[in-house]
GROMACS .gro file of C-alpha atoms in nm:
model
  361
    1UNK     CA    1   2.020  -0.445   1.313
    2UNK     CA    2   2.090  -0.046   1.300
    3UNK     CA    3   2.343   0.070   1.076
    4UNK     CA    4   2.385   0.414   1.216
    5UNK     CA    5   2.545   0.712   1.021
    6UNK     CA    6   2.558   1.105   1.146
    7UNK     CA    7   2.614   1.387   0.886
    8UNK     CA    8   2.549   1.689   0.729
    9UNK     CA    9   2.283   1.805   0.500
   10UNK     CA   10   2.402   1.942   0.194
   11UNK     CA   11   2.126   1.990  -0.030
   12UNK     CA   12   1.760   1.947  -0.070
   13UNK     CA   13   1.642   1.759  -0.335
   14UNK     CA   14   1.241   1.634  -0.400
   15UNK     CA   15   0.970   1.670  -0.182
   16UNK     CA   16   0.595   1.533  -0.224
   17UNK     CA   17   0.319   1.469   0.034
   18UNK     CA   18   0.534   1.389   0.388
   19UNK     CA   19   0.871   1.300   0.295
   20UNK     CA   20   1.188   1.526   0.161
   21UNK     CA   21   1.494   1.355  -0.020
   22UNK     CA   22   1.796   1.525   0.081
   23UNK     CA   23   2.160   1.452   0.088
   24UNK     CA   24   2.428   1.399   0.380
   25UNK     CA   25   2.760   1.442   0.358
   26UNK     CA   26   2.906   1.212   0.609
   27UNK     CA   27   3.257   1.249   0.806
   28UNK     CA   28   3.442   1.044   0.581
   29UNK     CA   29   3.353   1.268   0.298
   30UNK     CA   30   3.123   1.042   0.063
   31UNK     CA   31   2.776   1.139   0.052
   32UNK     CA   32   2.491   0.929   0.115
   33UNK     CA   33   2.120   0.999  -0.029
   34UNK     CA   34   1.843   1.009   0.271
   35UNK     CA   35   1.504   1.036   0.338
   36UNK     CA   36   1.337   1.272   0.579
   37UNK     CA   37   0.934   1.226   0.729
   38UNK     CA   38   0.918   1.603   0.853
   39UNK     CA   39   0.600   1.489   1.063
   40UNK     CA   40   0.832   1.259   1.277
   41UNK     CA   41   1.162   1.443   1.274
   42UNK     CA   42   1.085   1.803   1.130
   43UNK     CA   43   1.181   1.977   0.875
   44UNK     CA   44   1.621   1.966   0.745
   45UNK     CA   45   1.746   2.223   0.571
   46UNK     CA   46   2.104   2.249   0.490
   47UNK     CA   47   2.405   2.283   0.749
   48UNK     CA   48   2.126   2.055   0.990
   49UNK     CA   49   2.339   1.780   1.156
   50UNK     CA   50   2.145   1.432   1.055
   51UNK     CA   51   2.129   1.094   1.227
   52UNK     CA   52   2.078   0.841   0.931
   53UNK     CA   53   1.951   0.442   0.980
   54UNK     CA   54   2.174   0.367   0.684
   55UNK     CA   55   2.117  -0.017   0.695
   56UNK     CA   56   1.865  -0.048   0.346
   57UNK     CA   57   2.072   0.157   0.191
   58UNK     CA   58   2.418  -0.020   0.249
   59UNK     CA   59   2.252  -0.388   0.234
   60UNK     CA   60   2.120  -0.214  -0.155
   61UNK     CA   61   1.741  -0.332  -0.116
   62UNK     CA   62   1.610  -0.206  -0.401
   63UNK     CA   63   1.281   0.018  -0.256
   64UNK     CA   64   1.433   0.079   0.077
   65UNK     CA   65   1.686   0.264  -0.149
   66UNK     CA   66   1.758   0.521   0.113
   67UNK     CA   67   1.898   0.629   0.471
   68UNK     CA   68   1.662   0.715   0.718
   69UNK     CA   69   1.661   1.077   0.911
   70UNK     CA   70   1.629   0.953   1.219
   71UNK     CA   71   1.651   1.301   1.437
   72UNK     CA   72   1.775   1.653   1.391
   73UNK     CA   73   1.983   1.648   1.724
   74UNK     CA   74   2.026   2.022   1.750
   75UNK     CA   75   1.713   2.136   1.603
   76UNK     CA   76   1.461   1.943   1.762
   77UNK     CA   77   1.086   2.024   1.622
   78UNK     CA   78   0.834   2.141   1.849
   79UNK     CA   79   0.585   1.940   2.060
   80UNK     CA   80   0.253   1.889   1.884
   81UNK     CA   81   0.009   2.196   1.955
   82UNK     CA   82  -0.213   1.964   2.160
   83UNK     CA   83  -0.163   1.869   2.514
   84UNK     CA   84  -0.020   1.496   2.539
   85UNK     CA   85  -0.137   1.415   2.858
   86UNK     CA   86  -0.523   1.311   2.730
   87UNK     CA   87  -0.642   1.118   2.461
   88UNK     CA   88  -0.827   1.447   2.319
   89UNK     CA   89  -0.546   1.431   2.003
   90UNK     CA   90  -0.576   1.059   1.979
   91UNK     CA   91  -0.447   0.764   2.179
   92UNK     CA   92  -0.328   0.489   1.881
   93UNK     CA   93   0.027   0.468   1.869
   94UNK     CA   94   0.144   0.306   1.565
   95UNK     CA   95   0.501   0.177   1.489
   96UNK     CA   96   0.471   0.062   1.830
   97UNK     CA   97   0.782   0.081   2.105
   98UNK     CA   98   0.977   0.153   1.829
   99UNK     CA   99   1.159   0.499   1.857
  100UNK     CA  100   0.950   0.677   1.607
  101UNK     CA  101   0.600   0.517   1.753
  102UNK     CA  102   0.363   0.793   1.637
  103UNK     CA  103   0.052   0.908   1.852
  104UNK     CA  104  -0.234   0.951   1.652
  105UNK     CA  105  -0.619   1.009   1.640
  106UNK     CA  106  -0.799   0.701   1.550
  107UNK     CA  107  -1.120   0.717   1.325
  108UNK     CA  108  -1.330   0.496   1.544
  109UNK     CA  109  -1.181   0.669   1.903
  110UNK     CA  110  -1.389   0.858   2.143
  111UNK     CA  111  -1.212   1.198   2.053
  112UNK     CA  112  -1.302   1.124   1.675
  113UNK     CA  113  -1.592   1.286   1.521
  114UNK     CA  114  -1.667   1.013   1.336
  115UNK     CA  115  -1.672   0.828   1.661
  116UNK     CA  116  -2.088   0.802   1.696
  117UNK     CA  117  -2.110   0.665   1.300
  118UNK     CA  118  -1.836   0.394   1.344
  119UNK     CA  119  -1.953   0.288   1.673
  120UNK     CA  120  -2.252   0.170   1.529
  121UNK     CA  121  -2.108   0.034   1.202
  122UNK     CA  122  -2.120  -0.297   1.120
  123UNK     CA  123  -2.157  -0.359   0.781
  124UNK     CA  124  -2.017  -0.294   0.430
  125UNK     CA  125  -2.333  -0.342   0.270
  126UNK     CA  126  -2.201  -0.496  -0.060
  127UNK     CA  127  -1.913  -0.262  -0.116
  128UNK     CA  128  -1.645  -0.388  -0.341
  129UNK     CA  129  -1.319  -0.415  -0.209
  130UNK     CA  130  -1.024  -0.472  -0.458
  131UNK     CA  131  -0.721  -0.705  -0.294
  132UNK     CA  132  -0.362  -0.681  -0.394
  133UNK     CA  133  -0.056  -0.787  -0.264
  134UNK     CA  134   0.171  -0.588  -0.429
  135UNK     CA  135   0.164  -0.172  -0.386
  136UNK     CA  136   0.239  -0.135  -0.774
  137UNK     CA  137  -0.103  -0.270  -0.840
  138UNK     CA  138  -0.280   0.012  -0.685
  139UNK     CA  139  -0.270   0.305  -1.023
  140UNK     CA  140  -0.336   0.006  -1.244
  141UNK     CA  141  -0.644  -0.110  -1.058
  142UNK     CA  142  -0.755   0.279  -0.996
  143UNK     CA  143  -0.725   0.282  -1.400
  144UNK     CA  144  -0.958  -0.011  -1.482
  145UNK     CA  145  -1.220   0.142  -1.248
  146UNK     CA  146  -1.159   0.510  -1.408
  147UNK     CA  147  -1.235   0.349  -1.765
  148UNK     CA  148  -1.584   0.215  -1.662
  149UNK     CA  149  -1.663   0.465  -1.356
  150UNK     CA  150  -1.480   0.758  -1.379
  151UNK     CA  151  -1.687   0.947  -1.132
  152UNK     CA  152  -1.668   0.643  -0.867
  153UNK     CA  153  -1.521   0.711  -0.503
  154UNK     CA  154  -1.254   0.497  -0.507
  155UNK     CA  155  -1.062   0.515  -0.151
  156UNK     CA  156  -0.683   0.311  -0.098
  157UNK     CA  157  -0.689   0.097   0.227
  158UNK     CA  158  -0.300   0.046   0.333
  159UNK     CA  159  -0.205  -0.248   0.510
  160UNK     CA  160   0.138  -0.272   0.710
  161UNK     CA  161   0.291  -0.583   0.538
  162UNK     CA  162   0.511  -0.283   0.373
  163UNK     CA  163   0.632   0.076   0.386
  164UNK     CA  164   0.424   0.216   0.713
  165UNK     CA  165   0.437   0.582   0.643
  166UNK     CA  166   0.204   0.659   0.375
  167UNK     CA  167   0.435   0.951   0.313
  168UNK     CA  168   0.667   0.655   0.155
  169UNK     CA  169   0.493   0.616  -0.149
  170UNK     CA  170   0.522   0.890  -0.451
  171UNK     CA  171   0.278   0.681  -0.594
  172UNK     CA  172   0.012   0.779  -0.373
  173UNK     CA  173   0.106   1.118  -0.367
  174UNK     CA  174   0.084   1.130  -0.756
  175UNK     CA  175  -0.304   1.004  -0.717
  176UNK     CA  176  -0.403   1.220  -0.387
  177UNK     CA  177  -0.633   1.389  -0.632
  178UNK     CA  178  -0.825   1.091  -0.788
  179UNK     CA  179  -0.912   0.970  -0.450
  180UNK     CA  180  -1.161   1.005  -0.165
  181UNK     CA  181  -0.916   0.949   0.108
  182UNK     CA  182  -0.658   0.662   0.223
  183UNK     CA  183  -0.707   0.491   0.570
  184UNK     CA  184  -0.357   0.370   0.727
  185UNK     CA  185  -0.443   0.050   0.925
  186UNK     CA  186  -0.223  -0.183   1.160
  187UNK     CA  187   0.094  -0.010   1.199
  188UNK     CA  188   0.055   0.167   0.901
  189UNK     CA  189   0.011   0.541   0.967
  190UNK     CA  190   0.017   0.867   0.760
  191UNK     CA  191  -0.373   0.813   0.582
  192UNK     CA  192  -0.638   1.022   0.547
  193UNK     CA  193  -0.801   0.866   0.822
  194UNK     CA  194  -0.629   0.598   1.101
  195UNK     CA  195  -0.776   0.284   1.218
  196UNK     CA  196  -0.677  -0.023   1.429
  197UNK     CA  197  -0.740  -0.278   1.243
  198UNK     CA  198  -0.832  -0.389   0.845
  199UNK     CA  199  -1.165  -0.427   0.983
  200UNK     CA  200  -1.240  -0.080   1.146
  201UNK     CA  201  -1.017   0.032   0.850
  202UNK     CA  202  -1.274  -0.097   0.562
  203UNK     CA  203  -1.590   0.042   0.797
  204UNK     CA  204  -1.434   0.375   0.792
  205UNK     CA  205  -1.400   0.366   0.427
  206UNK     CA  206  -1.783   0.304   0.427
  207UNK     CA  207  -1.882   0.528   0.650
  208UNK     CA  208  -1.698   0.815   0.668
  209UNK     CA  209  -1.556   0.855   0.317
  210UNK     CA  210  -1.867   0.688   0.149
  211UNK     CA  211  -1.657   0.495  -0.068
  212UNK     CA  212  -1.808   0.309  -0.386
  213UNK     CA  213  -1.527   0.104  -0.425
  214UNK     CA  214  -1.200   0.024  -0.192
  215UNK     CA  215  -0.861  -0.043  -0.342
  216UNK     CA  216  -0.651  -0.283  -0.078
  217UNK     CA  217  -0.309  -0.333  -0.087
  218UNK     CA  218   0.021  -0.270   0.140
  219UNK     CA  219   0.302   0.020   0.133
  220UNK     CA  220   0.574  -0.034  -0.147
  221UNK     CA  221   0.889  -0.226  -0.018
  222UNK     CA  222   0.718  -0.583   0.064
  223UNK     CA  223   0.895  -0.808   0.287
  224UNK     CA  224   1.018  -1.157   0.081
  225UNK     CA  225   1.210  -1.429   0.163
  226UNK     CA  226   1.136  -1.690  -0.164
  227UNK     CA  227   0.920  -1.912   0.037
  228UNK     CA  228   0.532  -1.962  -0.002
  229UNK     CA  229   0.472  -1.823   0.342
  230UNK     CA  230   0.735  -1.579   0.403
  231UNK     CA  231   0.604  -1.309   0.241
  232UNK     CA  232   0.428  -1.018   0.359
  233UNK     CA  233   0.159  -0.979   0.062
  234UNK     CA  234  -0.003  -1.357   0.205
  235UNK     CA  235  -0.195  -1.122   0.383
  236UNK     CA  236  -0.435  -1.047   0.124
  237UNK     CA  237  -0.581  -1.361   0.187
  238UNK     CA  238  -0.655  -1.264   0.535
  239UNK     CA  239  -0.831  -0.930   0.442
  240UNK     CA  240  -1.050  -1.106   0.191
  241UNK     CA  241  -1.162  -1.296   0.500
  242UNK     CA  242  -1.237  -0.951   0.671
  243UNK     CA  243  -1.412  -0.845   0.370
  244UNK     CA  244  -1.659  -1.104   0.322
  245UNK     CA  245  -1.735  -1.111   0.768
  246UNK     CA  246  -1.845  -0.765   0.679
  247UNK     CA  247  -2.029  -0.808   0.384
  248UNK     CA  248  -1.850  -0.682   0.099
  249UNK     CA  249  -1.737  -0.826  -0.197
  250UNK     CA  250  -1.370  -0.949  -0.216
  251UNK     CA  251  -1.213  -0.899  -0.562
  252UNK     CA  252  -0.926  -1.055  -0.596
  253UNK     CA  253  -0.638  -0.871  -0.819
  254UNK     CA  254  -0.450  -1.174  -0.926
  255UNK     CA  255  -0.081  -1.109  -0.966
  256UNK     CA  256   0.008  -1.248  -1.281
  257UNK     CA  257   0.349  -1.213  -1.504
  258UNK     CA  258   0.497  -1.382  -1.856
  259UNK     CA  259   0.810  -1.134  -1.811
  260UNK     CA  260   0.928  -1.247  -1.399
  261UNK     CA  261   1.245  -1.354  -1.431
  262UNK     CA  262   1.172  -1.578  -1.153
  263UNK     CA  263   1.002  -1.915  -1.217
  264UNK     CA  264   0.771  -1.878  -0.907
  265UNK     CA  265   0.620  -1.572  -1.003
  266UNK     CA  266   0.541  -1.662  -1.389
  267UNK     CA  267   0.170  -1.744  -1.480
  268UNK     CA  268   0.030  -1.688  -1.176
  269UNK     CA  269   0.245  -1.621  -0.879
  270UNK     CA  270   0.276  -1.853  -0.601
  271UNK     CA  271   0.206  -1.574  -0.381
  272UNK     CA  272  -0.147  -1.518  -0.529
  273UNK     CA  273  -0.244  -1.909  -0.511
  274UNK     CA  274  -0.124  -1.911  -0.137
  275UNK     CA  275  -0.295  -1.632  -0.025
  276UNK     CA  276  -0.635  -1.705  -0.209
  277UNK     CA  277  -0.630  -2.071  -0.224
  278UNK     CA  278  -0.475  -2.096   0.136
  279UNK     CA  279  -0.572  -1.838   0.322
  280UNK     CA  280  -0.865  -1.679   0.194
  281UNK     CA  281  -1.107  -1.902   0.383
  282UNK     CA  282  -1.403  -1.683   0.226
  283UNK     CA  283  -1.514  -1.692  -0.169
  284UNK     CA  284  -1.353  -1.374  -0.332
  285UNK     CA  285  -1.403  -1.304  -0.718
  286UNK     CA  286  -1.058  -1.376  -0.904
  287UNK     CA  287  -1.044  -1.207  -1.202
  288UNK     CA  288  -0.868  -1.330  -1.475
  289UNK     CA  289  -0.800  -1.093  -1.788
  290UNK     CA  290  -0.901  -1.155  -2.147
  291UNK     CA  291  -0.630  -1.099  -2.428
  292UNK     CA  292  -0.346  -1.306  -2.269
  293UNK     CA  293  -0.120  -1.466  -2.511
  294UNK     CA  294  -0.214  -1.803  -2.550
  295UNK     CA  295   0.052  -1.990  -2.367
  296UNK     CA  296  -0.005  -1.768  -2.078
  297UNK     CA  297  -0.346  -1.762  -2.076
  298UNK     CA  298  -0.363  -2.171  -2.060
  299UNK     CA  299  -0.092  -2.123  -1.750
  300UNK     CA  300  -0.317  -1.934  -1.562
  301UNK     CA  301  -0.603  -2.116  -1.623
  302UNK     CA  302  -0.422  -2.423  -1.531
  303UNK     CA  303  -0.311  -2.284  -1.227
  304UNK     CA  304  -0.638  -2.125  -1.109
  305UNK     CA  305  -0.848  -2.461  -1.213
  306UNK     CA  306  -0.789  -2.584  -0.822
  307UNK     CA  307  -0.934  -2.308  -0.658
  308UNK     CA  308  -1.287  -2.246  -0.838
  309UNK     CA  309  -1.373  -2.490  -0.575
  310UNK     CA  310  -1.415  -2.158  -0.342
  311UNK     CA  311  -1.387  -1.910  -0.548
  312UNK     CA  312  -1.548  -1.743  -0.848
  313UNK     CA  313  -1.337  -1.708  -1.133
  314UNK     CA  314  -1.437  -1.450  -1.346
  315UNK     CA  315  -1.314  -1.339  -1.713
  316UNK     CA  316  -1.332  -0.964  -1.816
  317UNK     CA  317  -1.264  -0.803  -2.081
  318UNK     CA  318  -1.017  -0.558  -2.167
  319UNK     CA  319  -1.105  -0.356  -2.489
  320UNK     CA  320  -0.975   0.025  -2.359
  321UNK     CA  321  -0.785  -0.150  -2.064
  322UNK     CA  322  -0.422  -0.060  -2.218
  323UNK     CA  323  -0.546   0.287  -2.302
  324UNK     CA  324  -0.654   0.337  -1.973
  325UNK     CA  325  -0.320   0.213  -1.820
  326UNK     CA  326  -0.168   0.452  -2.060
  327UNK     CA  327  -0.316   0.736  -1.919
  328UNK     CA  328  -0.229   0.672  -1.589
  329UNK     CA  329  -0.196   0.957  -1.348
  330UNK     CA  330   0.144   0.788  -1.253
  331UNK     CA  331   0.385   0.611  -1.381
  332UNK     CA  332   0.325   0.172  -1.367
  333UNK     CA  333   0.581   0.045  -1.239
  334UNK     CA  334   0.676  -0.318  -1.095
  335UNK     CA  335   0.975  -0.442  -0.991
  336UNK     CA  336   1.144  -0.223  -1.204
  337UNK     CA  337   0.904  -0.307  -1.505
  338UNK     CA  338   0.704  -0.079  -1.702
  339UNK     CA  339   0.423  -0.133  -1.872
  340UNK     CA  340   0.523  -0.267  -2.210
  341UNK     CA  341   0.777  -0.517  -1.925
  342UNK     CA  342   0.524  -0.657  -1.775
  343UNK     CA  343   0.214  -0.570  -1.985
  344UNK     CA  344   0.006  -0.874  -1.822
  345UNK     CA  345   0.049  -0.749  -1.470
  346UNK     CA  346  -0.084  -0.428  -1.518
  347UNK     CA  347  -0.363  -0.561  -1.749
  348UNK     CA  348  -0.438  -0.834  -1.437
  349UNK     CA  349  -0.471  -0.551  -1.235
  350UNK     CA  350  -0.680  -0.332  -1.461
  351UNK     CA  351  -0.921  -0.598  -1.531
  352UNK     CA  352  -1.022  -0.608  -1.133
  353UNK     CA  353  -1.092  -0.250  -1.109
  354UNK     CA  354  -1.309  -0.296  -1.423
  355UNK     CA  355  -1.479  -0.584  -1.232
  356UNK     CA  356  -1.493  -0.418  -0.895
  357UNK     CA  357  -1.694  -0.094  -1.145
  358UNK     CA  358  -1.949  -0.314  -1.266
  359UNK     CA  359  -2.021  -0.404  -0.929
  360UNK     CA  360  -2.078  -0.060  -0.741
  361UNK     CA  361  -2.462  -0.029  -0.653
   0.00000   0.00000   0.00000
């Protein structure tokens, strides 16, 4: 459960989009690194007395690598500018009966004014929509649709299987720019826009951002326990299903690795075969990357040769893919790998945005 801390702020250290690092000295003397949303618990500065959910941080999880702000006890931040007693600000409340449940406006509710277009809305109408389970995947897939369709509007779905807050990820912060908007769905929150479900969540990318091309994924920090169904990026297999019910095209950004340390995750990871040969009830496209090296490239076919049963398996190629991925916007990263780590991962991930191009209309 809670481990709880209370401290000091001593400095101020980076901020991007929604979230402040800071440090707390606590009573003991040692000082413990923390994280701050100001949009949930306002703004620290130093001298601010800090309540800290120090549990990630003590237990040494490797992205929950920080204590949480939980309140500024003597500085409380102000009520919202709108009245909270009607739904004119919004009525979704995400992070639900947890503490720090946020009220927001959803992009489908009556007080939205995209209310009248999603009411209506009922189809994708073909648009591709790029699955991942892991968050990492997200620049590398924005980079293979860059290299073919650099003017494309390319909008991030997030899914809650990970970090909620959007404000979490530096990641997205570092590509706010290349863009049309992010929609937070589930318990998710801190997008663009705000929606319900995965569903309402893809319409809205339709239909109110006019997206060519979605990118879906979850927050960073997914939740693993080693098992084939205890793990929170399955779910990818779900939202191809909500893909396909609304007519779009499911591209399936196959998570594949010759540098894992872990047997499960080499070739093509166990995690990627559940959720598309399991779950995914609904054909997707899985792409599979040209230039493997050999031995890896006869894994994964190996591997995928049970599930072109359902789905299409399709090879791309990736002349200008590693340039591409070189010229990132942010750094690649996953699982503490770089690019030249893990150079199949990225490349994987590449190769569906390149795919998921070549299908805009």
């Amino acid at each position: 459960m809670v481990r709880w801390r209370s401290g000091t702020v001593t400095t101020l250290r980076r901020a991007w989009t929604g979230a402040v690092e800071l440090d707390v000295r606590l009573a003991d003397g040692t000082t413990m690194r923390a994280l701050a949303y100001p949009e949930l618990v306002g703004s620290p500065e130093p001298g601010d007395r800090v309540l800290l959910n120090a549990g990630a941080l003590l237990m040494g999880l490797g992205t929950g690598g920080y204590a949480l702000v939980v309140a500024l006890p003597d500085r409380l931040p102000p009520d919202p500018p709108r009245a909270g007693d009607t739904r004119d600000a919004g009525h979704l409340v995400k992070a639900r009966y947890t503490p720090l449940q946020p009220i927001l406006l959803g992009v489908d509710e009556e007080a939205s004014p995209h209310r009248d277009v999603l009411a209506a809305a009922d189809d994708l109408a073909g648009l591709p929509v790029v699955t991942a389970d892991l968050h990492s995947a997200l620049p590398a897939i924005l980079a293979g649709i860059r290299a073919d369709a650099p003017d494309a509007r390319v909008a991030y779905l997030l899914t809650d299987g990970g970090a909620l807050p959007a404000w979490f990820s530096r990641t997205l912060d570092g590509l706010r720019d290349h863009l049309v908007g992010t929609v937070s769905v589930g318990q998710a929150f801190g997008g663009d826009l705000e929606a319900t479900t995965v569903h309402s969540g893809l319409l809205a990318a339709r239909h109110v951002l006019a997206a060519d091309v979605v990118i879906l994924a979850q927050g960073p920090g997914n939740l693993g326990t080693g098992t084939r169904w205890g793990y929170s990026g399955v779910a990818v297999g779900e939202a191809v299903n909500a893909v396909a019910t609304l007519g779009g095209r499911p591209v399936g950004s196959l998570r594949i690795s010759n540098a894992d340390p872990r047997t499960r995750h080499r070739g093509v990871s166990h995690h990627s075969l559940t959720a598309y040969g399991r779950v995914a009830l609904a054909p997707a496209d899985l792409v599979v990357p040209d230039g493997l090296a050999p031995a890896l490239a006869r894994d994964v076919d190996a591997a995928l040769a049970p599930l072109a049963a359902r789905h299409r398996l399709v090879r791309v190629p990736t002349d200008g893919l590693d340039a591409a991925l070189r010229a990132s916007a942010v750094p690649l990263s996953t699982m503490g790998r770089g690019l030249d780590a893990d150079h199949a991962y990225f490349l994987a991930a590449a190769a569906a945005g390149r795919h998921a191009a070549a299908l805009i209309r």
